Coordinates of N, CA and C in Angstrom, one line a residue:
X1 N 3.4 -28.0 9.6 CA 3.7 -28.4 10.9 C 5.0 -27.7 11.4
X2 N 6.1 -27.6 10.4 CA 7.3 -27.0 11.0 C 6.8 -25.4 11.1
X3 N 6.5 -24.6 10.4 CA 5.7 -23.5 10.4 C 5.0 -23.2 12.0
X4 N 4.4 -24.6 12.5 CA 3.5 -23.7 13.9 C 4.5 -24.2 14.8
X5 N 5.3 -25.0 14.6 CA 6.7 -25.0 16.0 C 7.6 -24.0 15.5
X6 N 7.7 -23.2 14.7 CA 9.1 -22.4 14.4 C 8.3 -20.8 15.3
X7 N 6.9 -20.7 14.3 CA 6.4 -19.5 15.3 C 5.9 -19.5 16.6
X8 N 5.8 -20.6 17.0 CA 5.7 -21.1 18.0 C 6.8 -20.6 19.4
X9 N 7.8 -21.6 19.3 CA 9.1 -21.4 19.8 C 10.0 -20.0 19.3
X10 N 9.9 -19.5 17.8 CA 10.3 -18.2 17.9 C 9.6 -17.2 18.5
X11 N 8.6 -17.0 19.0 CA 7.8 -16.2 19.6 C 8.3 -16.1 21.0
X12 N 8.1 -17.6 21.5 CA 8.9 -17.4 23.1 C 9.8 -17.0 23.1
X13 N 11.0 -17.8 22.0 CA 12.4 -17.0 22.3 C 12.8 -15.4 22.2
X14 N 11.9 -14.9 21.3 CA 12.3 -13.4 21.5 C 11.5 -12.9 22.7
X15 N 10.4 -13.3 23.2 CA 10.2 -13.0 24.5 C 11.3 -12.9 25.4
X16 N 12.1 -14.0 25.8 CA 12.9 -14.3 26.6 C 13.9 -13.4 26.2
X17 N 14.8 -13.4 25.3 CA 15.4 -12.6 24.9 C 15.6 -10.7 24.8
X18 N 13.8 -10.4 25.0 CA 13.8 -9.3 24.9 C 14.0 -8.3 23.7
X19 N 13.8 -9.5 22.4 CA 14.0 -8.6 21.2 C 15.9 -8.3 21.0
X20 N 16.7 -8.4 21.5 CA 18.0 -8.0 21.4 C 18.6 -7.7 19.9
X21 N 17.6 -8.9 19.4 CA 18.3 -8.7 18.0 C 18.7 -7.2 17.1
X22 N 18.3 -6.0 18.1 CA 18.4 -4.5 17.2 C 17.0 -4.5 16.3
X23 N 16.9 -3.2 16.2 CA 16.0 -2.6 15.7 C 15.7 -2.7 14.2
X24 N 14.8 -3.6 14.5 CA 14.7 -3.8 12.4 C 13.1 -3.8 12.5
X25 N 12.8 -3.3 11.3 CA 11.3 -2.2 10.5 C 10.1 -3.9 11.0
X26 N 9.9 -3.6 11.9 CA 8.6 -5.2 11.3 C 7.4 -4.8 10.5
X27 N 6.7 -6.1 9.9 CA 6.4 -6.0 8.7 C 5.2 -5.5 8.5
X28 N 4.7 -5.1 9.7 CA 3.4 -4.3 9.8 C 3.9 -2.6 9.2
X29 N 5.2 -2.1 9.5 CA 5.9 -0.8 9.3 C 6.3 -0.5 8.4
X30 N 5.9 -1.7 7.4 CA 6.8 -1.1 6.0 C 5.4 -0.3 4.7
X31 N 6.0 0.4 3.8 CA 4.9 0.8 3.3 C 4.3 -0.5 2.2
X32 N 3.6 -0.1 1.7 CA 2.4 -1.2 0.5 C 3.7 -1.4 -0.2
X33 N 4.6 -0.9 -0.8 CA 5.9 -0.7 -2.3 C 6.9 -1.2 -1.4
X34 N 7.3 -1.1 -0.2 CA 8.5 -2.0 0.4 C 8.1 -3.0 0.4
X35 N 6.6 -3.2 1.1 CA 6.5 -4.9 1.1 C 6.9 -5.6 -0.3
X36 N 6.1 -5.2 -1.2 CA 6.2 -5.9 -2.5 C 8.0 -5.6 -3.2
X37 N 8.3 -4.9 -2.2 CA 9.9 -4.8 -3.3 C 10.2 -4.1 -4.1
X38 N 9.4 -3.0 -4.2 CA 9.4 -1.8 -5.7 C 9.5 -0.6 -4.9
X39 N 9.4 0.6 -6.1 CA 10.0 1.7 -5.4 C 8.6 2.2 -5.4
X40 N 8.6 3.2 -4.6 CA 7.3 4.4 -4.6 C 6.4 4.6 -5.9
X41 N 7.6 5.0 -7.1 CA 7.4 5.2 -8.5 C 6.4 4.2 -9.2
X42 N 7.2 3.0 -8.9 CA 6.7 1.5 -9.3 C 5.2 0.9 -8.8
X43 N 5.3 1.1 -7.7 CA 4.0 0.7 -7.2 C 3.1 1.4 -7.6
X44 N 3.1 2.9 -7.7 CA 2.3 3.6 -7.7 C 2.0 3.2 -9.6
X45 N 2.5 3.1 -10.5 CA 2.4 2.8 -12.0 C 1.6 1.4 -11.9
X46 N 1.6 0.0 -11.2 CA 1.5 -1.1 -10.8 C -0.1 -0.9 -10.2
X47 N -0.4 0.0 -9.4 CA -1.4 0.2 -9.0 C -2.8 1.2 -10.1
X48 N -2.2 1.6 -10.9 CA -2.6 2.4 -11.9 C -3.3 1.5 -13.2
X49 N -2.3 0.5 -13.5 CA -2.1 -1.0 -14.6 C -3.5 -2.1 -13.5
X50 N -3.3 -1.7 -12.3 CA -4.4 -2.8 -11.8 C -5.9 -2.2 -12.4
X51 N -6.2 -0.7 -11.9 CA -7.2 -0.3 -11.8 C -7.8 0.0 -13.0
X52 N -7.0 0.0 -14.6 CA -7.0 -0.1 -15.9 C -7.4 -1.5 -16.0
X53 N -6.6 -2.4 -15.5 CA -7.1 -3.4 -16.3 C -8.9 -4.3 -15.6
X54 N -9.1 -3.8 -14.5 CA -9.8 -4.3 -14.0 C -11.5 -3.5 -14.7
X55 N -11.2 -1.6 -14.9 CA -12.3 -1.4 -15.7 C -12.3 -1.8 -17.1
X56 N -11.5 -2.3 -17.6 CA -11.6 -3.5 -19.0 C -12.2 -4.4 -18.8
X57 N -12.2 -5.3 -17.7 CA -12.8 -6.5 -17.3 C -14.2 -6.2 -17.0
X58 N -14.4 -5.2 -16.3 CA -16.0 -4.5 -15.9 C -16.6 -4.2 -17.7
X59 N -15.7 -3.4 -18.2 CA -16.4 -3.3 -19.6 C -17.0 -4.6 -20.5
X60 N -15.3 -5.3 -20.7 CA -15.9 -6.8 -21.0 C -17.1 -7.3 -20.8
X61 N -17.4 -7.7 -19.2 CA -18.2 -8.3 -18.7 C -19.5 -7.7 -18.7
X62 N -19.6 -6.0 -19.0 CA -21.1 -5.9 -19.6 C -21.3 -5.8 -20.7
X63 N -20.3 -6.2 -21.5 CA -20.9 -6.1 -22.9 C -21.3 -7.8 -23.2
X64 N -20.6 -8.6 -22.4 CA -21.3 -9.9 -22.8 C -22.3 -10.1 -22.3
X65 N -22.5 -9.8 -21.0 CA -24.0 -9.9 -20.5 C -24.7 -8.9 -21.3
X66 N -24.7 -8.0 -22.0 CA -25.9 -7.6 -22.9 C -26.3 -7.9 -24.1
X67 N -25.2 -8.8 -24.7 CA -25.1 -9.7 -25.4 C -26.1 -11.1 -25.1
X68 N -25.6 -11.6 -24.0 CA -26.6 -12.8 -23.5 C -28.2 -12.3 -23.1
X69 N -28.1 -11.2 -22.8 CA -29.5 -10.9 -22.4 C -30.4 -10.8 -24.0
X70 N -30.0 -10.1 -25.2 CA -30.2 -9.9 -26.4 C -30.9 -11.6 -27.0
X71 N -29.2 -12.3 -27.0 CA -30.0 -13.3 -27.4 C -30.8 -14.6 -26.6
X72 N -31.4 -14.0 -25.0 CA -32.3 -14.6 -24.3 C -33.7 -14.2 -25.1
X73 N -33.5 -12.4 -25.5 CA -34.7 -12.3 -25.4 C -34.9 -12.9 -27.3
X74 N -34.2 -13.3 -28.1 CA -34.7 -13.3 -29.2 C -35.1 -14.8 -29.2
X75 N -34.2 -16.0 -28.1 CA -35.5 -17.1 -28.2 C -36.3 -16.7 -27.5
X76 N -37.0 -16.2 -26.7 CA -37.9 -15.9 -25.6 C -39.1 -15.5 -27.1
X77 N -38.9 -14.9 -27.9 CA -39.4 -14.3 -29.0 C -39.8 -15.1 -29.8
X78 N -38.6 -15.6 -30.1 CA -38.6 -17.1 -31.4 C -39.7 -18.5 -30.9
X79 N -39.8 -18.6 -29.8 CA -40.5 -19.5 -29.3 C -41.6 -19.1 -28.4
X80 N -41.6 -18.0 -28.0 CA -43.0 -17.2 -27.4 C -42.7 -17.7 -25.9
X81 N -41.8 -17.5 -25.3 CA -41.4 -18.5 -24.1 C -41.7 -17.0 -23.2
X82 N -42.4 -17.8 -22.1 CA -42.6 -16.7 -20.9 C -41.1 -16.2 -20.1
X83 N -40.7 -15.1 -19.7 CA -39.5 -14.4 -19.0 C -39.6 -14.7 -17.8
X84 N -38.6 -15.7 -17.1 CA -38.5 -16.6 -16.2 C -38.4 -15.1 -15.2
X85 N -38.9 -15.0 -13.7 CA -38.2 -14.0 -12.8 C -38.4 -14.7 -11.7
X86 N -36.8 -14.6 -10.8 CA -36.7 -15.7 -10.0 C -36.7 -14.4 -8.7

């Protein structure tokens, strides 16, 4: 609630005002690594660590699903069970 009366009323007031407050970067202006607070260096290493760890997760994730599919098909086998296709 205090959140939509502050942007609310801050909104008008710098209208009125005209911005006077001097020239400062708004947050649309800043790069991906200013926003988050790190240097150029950092982000870029940070972004690197994301895209590593996420094709681990892709790896992971198909080695268990061919795992589960394996041991679908060996009860499907074991019990002569028809291959459900939805």
């Amino acid at each position: 609630m205090a959140f939509m009366v502050k942007s609310m009323v801050g909104g008008q007031l710098k209208n009125l005002t005209g911005g006077l407050g001097g020239e400062e970067k708004s947050e649309g202006e800043k790069s991906p690594a200013e926003a988050q607070g790190m240097t150029r260096e950092e982000y870029e290493e940070y972004q690197r660590q994301l895209v590593e760890e996420k094709m681990e997760r892709d790896a992971q994730f198909a080695q268990r699903k061919a795992e589960r599919a394996t041991v679908r098909s060996h009860f499907r086998e074991k019990y002569r069970l028809p291959k459900v296709r939805t």
